[in-house]
Amino acid sequence: MHPKSTRGADLKEREQMSATEVAIFVQRLRGLMSEIATFPAPTIAAMDGFALGGGLELALACDLRIAASSAVMGLIETTRGLLPGAGGTQRLPRCLGVALAKELIFTGRRLNGMQAHELGLVNHAVAQNEEGDAAYHRALALAQEILPQAPIAVRLGKVAIDRGMEVDIASGMAIEHMCYAQNIPTQDRLEGMAAFREKRPPKFVGK
């Protein structure tokens, strides 16, 4: 995700819609966010400009978030007579905790990249550059860190974390066990162990 400005829904367009059309639009938007959230590979949101309302909901649907210090983000729906409808009321509390999420949603407060990093809303905040794409480049660097790792292990790690966060810890441990068991037969696991023994970098192939 790397739009310079991700402001979410076009409110001028929304104003012309009937109540039924709005409901269908938001339902489709919610479905899109869920598809992004369940995408098998890691997803990184790079916020260099505005990420307001649906823009921040899109970033929250990603696994990792990077923001330029000058980026502006917030779930501002209550300032427009709305409430977040594309996952914001569910993903923000899971990211920041209930009380802080309520404060940000109730007030519609806007945060810059540094403030978002201090709260834990983004993984990294970076100084903006002259080209206005500092977060994008930091996101690429982070992706390059992930890329050499065993693809199946990373994918199953994402599944274990995401599903485990929704249940009690005992159930989460069972989910982790199932994911771990799926990884045991992979060629990459054997390659990782061999590379460690032979003191060389592993060459993972995703099998």
CSV table of C-alpha atoms in Angstrom, one decimal:
chain,number,residue,atom,x,y,z
A,1,MET,CA,0.0,0.0,0.0
A,2,HIS,CA,1.6,3.2,-1.0
A,3,PRO,CA,-0.8,6.0,-2.0
A,4,LYS,CA,0.5,9.5,-1.1
A,5,SER,CA,-2.9,10.1,0.4
A,6,THR,CA,-5.3,7.4,1.5
A,7,ARG,CA,-8.3,9.3,2.8
A,8,GLY,CA,-10.8,6.4,2.5
A,9,ALA,CA,-14.2,6.9,1.1
A,10,ASP,CA,-15.1,9.9,-1.0
A,11,LEU,CA,-17.7,11.6,1.2
A,12,LYS,CA,-19.0,13.8,-1.6
A,13,GLU,CA,-19.8,10.6,-3.6
A,14,ARG,CA,-21.2,9.0,-0.4
A,15,GLU,CA,-23.6,12.0,0.1
A,16,GLN,CA,-25.4,11.2,-3.1
A,17,MET,CA,-26.0,7.5,-2.1
A,18,SER,CA,-29.2,6.2,-0.7
A,19,ALA,CA,-29.1,4.4,2.7
A,20,THR,CA,-29.2,1.0,1.0
A,21,GLU,CA,-26.3,2.0,-1.4
A,22,VAL,CA,-24.2,3.2,1.5
A,23,ALA,CA,-24.8,-0.1,3.4
A,24,ILE,CA,-23.8,-2.1,0.3
A,25,PHE,CA,-20.7,0.1,-0.3
A,26,VAL,CA,-19.5,-0.3,3.3
A,27,GLN,CA,-20.1,-4.0,3.3
A,28,ARG,CA,-18.0,-4.4,0.2
A,29,LEU,CA,-15.3,-2.2,1.7
A,30,ARG,CA,-15.3,-4.3,4.9
A,31,GLY,CA,-15.0,-7.4,2.7
A,32,LEU,CA,-12.0,-6.0,0.9
A,33,MET,CA,-10.3,-5.2,4.3
A,34,SER,CA,-10.9,-8.8,5.4
A,35,GLU,CA,-9.3,-10.1,2.2
A,36,ILE,CA,-6.2,-8.0,2.8
A,37,ALA,CA,-6.1,-9.1,6.5
A,38,THR,CA,-6.2,-12.8,5.5
A,39,PHE,CA,-3.8,-12.5,2.6
A,40,PRO,CA,-1.3,-15.4,3.1
A,41,ALA,CA,1.9,-13.4,2.7
A,42,PRO,CA,2.9,-10.5,5.1
A,43,THR,CA,1.5,-7.1,4.1
A,44,ILE,CA,3.1,-3.8,4.8
A,45,ALA,CA,1.3,-0.4,4.8
A,46,ALA,CA,3.5,2.6,3.9
A,47,MET,CA,1.9,5.9,4.9
A,48,ASP,CA,3.7,8.9,3.5
A,49,GLY,CA,0.7,11.2,3.3
A,50,PHE,CA,-2.9,11.1,4.7
A,51,ALA,CA,-4.4,7.9,6.0
A,52,LEU,CA,-7.8,9.1,7.4
A,53,GLY,CA,-10.9,7.0,8.0
A,54,GLY,CA,-10.9,4.1,5.5
A,55,GLY,CA,-7.2,4.9,4.7
A,56,LEU,CA,-6.2,4.0,8.3
A,57,GLU,CA,-8.6,1.0,8.3
A,58,LEU,CA,-6.7,-0.3,5.2
A,59,ALA,CA,-3.4,0.1,7.0
A,60,LEU,CA,-4.8,-1.6,10.1
A,61,ALA,CA,-5.8,-4.6,7.9
A,62,CYS,CA,-2.1,-5.0,7.0
A,63,ASP,CA,0.4,-6.9,9.2
A,64,LEU,CA,2.9,-4.1,9.5
A,65,ARG,CA,2.7,-0.3,9.2
A,66,ILE,CA,5.4,2.2,8.4
A,67,ALA,CA,4.7,6.0,8.6
A,68,ALA,CA,6.6,9.1,7.6
A,69,SER,CA,6.9,11.5,10.6
A,70,SER,CA,4.8,14.0,8.6
A,71,ALA,CA,2.1,11.5,7.8
A,72,VAL,CA,-1.4,12.2,9.2
A,73,MET,CA,-3.7,9.4,10.3
A,74,GLY,CA,-6.8,8.8,12.3
A,75,LEU,CA,-10.2,7.3,12.5
A,76,ILE,CA,-12.0,10.6,12.0
A,77,GLU,CA,-15.5,9.2,11.2
A,78,THR,CA,-17.2,10.7,14.3
A,79,THR,CA,-16.2,14.2,13.1
A,80,ARG,CA,-18.3,13.5,10.0
A,81,GLY,CA,-21.3,12.0,11.8
A,82,LEU,CA,-20.2,8.4,11.1
A,83,LEU,CA,-18.4,5.6,12.9
A,84,PRO,CA,-15.7,3.4,11.5
A,85,GLY,CA,-17.4,0.8,9.3
A,86,ALA,CA,-14.6,-1.1,7.6
A,87,GLY,CA,-13.0,-2.8,10.6
A,88,GLY,CA,-11.7,0.1,12.5
A,89,THR,CA,-13.7,-0.5,15.6
A,90,GLN,CA,-12.4,-4.1,15.8
A,91,ARG,CA,-8.8,-3.8,14.5
A,92,LEU,CA,-7.8,-0.6,16.4
A,93,PRO,CA,-8.6,-2.0,19.9
A,94,ARG,CA,-6.7,-5.2,19.0
A,95,CYS,CA,-3.7,-3.1,18.0
A,96,LEU,CA,-3.7,-0.5,20.8
A,97,GLY,CA,-6.0,-1.8,23.5
A,98,VAL,CA,-9.6,-0.9,24.2
A,99,ALA,CA,-9.3,2.3,26.2
A,100,LEU,CA,-6.9,4.0,23.8
A,101,ALA,CA,-8.8,2.9,20.8
A,102,LYS,CA,-12.0,4.3,22.3
A,103,GLU,CA,-10.3,7.6,22.9
A,104,LEU,CA,-9.0,7.9,19.4
A,105,ILE,CA,-12.4,6.8,17.8
A,106,PHE,CA,-14.6,8.9,20.2
A,107,THR,CA,-12.5,12.1,19.6
A,108,GLY,CA,-11.7,11.5,15.9
A,109,ARG,CA,-8.1,12.6,16.8
A,110,ARG,CA,-5.5,12.9,14.1
A,111,LEU,CA,-1.9,11.7,14.7
A,112,ASN,CA,1.3,12.3,12.9
A,113,GLY,CA,3.8,9.5,12.3
A,114,MET,CA,5.8,10.0,15.4
A,115,GLN,CA,2.8,10.1,17.7
A,116,ALA,CA,1.4,6.9,16.0
A,117,HIS,CA,4.8,5.2,16.7
A,118,GLU,CA,4.8,6.3,20.3
A,119,LEU,CA,1.3,4.7,20.7
A,120,GLY,CA,2.4,1.5,18.9
A,121,LEU,CA,0.0,2.1,16.0
A,122,VAL,CA,2.9,1.9,13.5
A,123,ASN,CA,6.0,-0.3,13.6
A,124,HIS,CA,8.4,2.4,12.5
A,125,ALA,CA,8.3,6.2,11.9
A,126,VAL,CA,10.8,7.7,9.6
A,127,ALA,CA,11.8,11.3,8.7
A,128,GLN,CA,10.1,12.3,5.4
A,129,ASN,CA,12.4,13.0,2.4
A,130,GLU,CA,12.2,15.5,-0.4
A,131,GLU,CA,10.5,13.0,-2.7
A,132,GLY,CA,7.8,12.3,-0.1
A,133,ASP,CA,8.3,8.5,-0.2
A,134,ALA,CA,10.4,7.8,2.9
A,135,ALA,CA,7.8,5.4,4.4
A,136,TYR,CA,7.7,3.5,1.1
A,137,HIS,CA,11.4,3.0,1.1
A,138,ARG,CA,11.5,1.9,4.7
A,139,ALA,CA,8.7,-0.6,4.0
A,140,LEU,CA,10.7,-2.0,1.1
A,141,ALA,CA,13.7,-2.4,3.4
A,142,LEU,CA,11.5,-4.2,5.9
A,143,ALA,CA,10.2,-6.5,3.1
A,144,GLN,CA,13.8,-7.3,2.1
A,145,GLU,CA,14.4,-8.5,5.7
A,146,ILE,CA,11.4,-10.8,5.5
A,147,LEU,CA,12.0,-12.0,1.9
A,148,PRO,CA,15.0,-14.4,2.6
A,149,GLN,CA,13.1,-16.3,5.4
A,150,ALA,CA,11.3,-19.6,4.9
A,151,PRO,CA,8.1,-18.7,3.1
A,152,ILE,CA,6.0,-21.5,4.6
A,153,ALA,CA,7.2,-20.8,8.1
A,154,VAL,CA,6.4,-17.1,7.7
A,155,ARG,CA,2.9,-17.9,6.4
A,156,LEU,CA,2.2,-20.3,9.2
A,157,GLY,CA,3.5,-17.9,11.7
A,158,LYS,CA,1.1,-15.3,10.5
A,159,VAL,CA,-1.8,-17.8,10.7
A,160,ALA,CA,-0.7,-18.8,14.3
A,161,ILE,CA,-0.6,-15.2,15.5
A,162,ASP,CA,-3.8,-14.0,13.8
A,163,ARG,CA,-5.9,-17.0,14.9
A,164,GLY,CA,-4.3,-17.2,18.3
A,165,MET,CA,-5.1,-13.6,19.1
A,166,GLU,CA,-8.8,-14.4,18.8
A,167,VAL,CA,-8.9,-17.2,21.4
A,168,ASP,CA,-7.7,-18.1,24.9
A,169,ILE,CA,-4.0,-19.0,25.4
A,170,ALA,CA,-4.6,-22.7,25.7
A,171,SER,CA,-6.5,-22.7,22.3
A,172,GLY,CA,-3.8,-20.5,20.9
A,173,MET,CA,-1.1,-23.0,21.9
A,174,ALA,CA,-3.1,-25.7,20.1
A,175,ILE,CA,-3.2,-23.5,17.0
A,176,GLU,CA,0.5,-23.0,17.2
A,177,HIS,CA,1.0,-26.7,17.6
A,178,MET,CA,-1.0,-27.4,14.4
A,179,CYS,CA,0.9,-24.8,12.5
A,180,TYR,CA,4.2,-26.1,13.7
A,181,ALA,CA,3.2,-29.7,12.7
A,182,GLN,CA,2.4,-28.5,9.2
A,183,ASN,CA,5.9,-27.0,8.9
A,184,ILE,CA,7.8,-30.1,10.1
A,185,PRO,CA,7.6,-32.0,6.7
A,186,THR,CA,8.8,-29.1,4.6
A,187,GLN,CA,12.1,-29.1,2.7
A,188,ASP,CA,12.8,-25.6,4.0
A,189,ARG,CA,12.9,-26.9,7.6
A,190,LEU,CA,15.5,-29.5,6.7
A,191,GLU,CA,17.4,-26.9,4.7
A,192,GLY,CA,17.4,-24.5,7.7
A,193,MET,CA,18.8,-27.2,10.0
A,194,ALA,CA,21.4,-28.2,7.4
A,195,ALA,CA,22.5,-24.6,6.8
A,196,PHE,CA,22.9,-24.1,10.6
A,197,ARG,CA,25.0,-27.3,10.9
A,198,GLU,CA,27.1,-26.3,7.9
A,199,LYS,CA,27.5,-22.7,9.0
A,200,ARG,CA,26.1,-21.2,5.8
A,201,PRO,CA,23.1,-19.1,4.8
A,202,PRO,CA,20.0,-21.2,4.1
A,203,LYS,CA,18.5,-21.3,0.6
A,204,PHE,CA,14.7,-21.6,1.1
A,205,VAL,CA,12.5,-22.6,-1.8
A,206,GLY,CA,9.0,-22.5,-0.3
A,207,LYS,CA,8.5,-26.2,-0.2
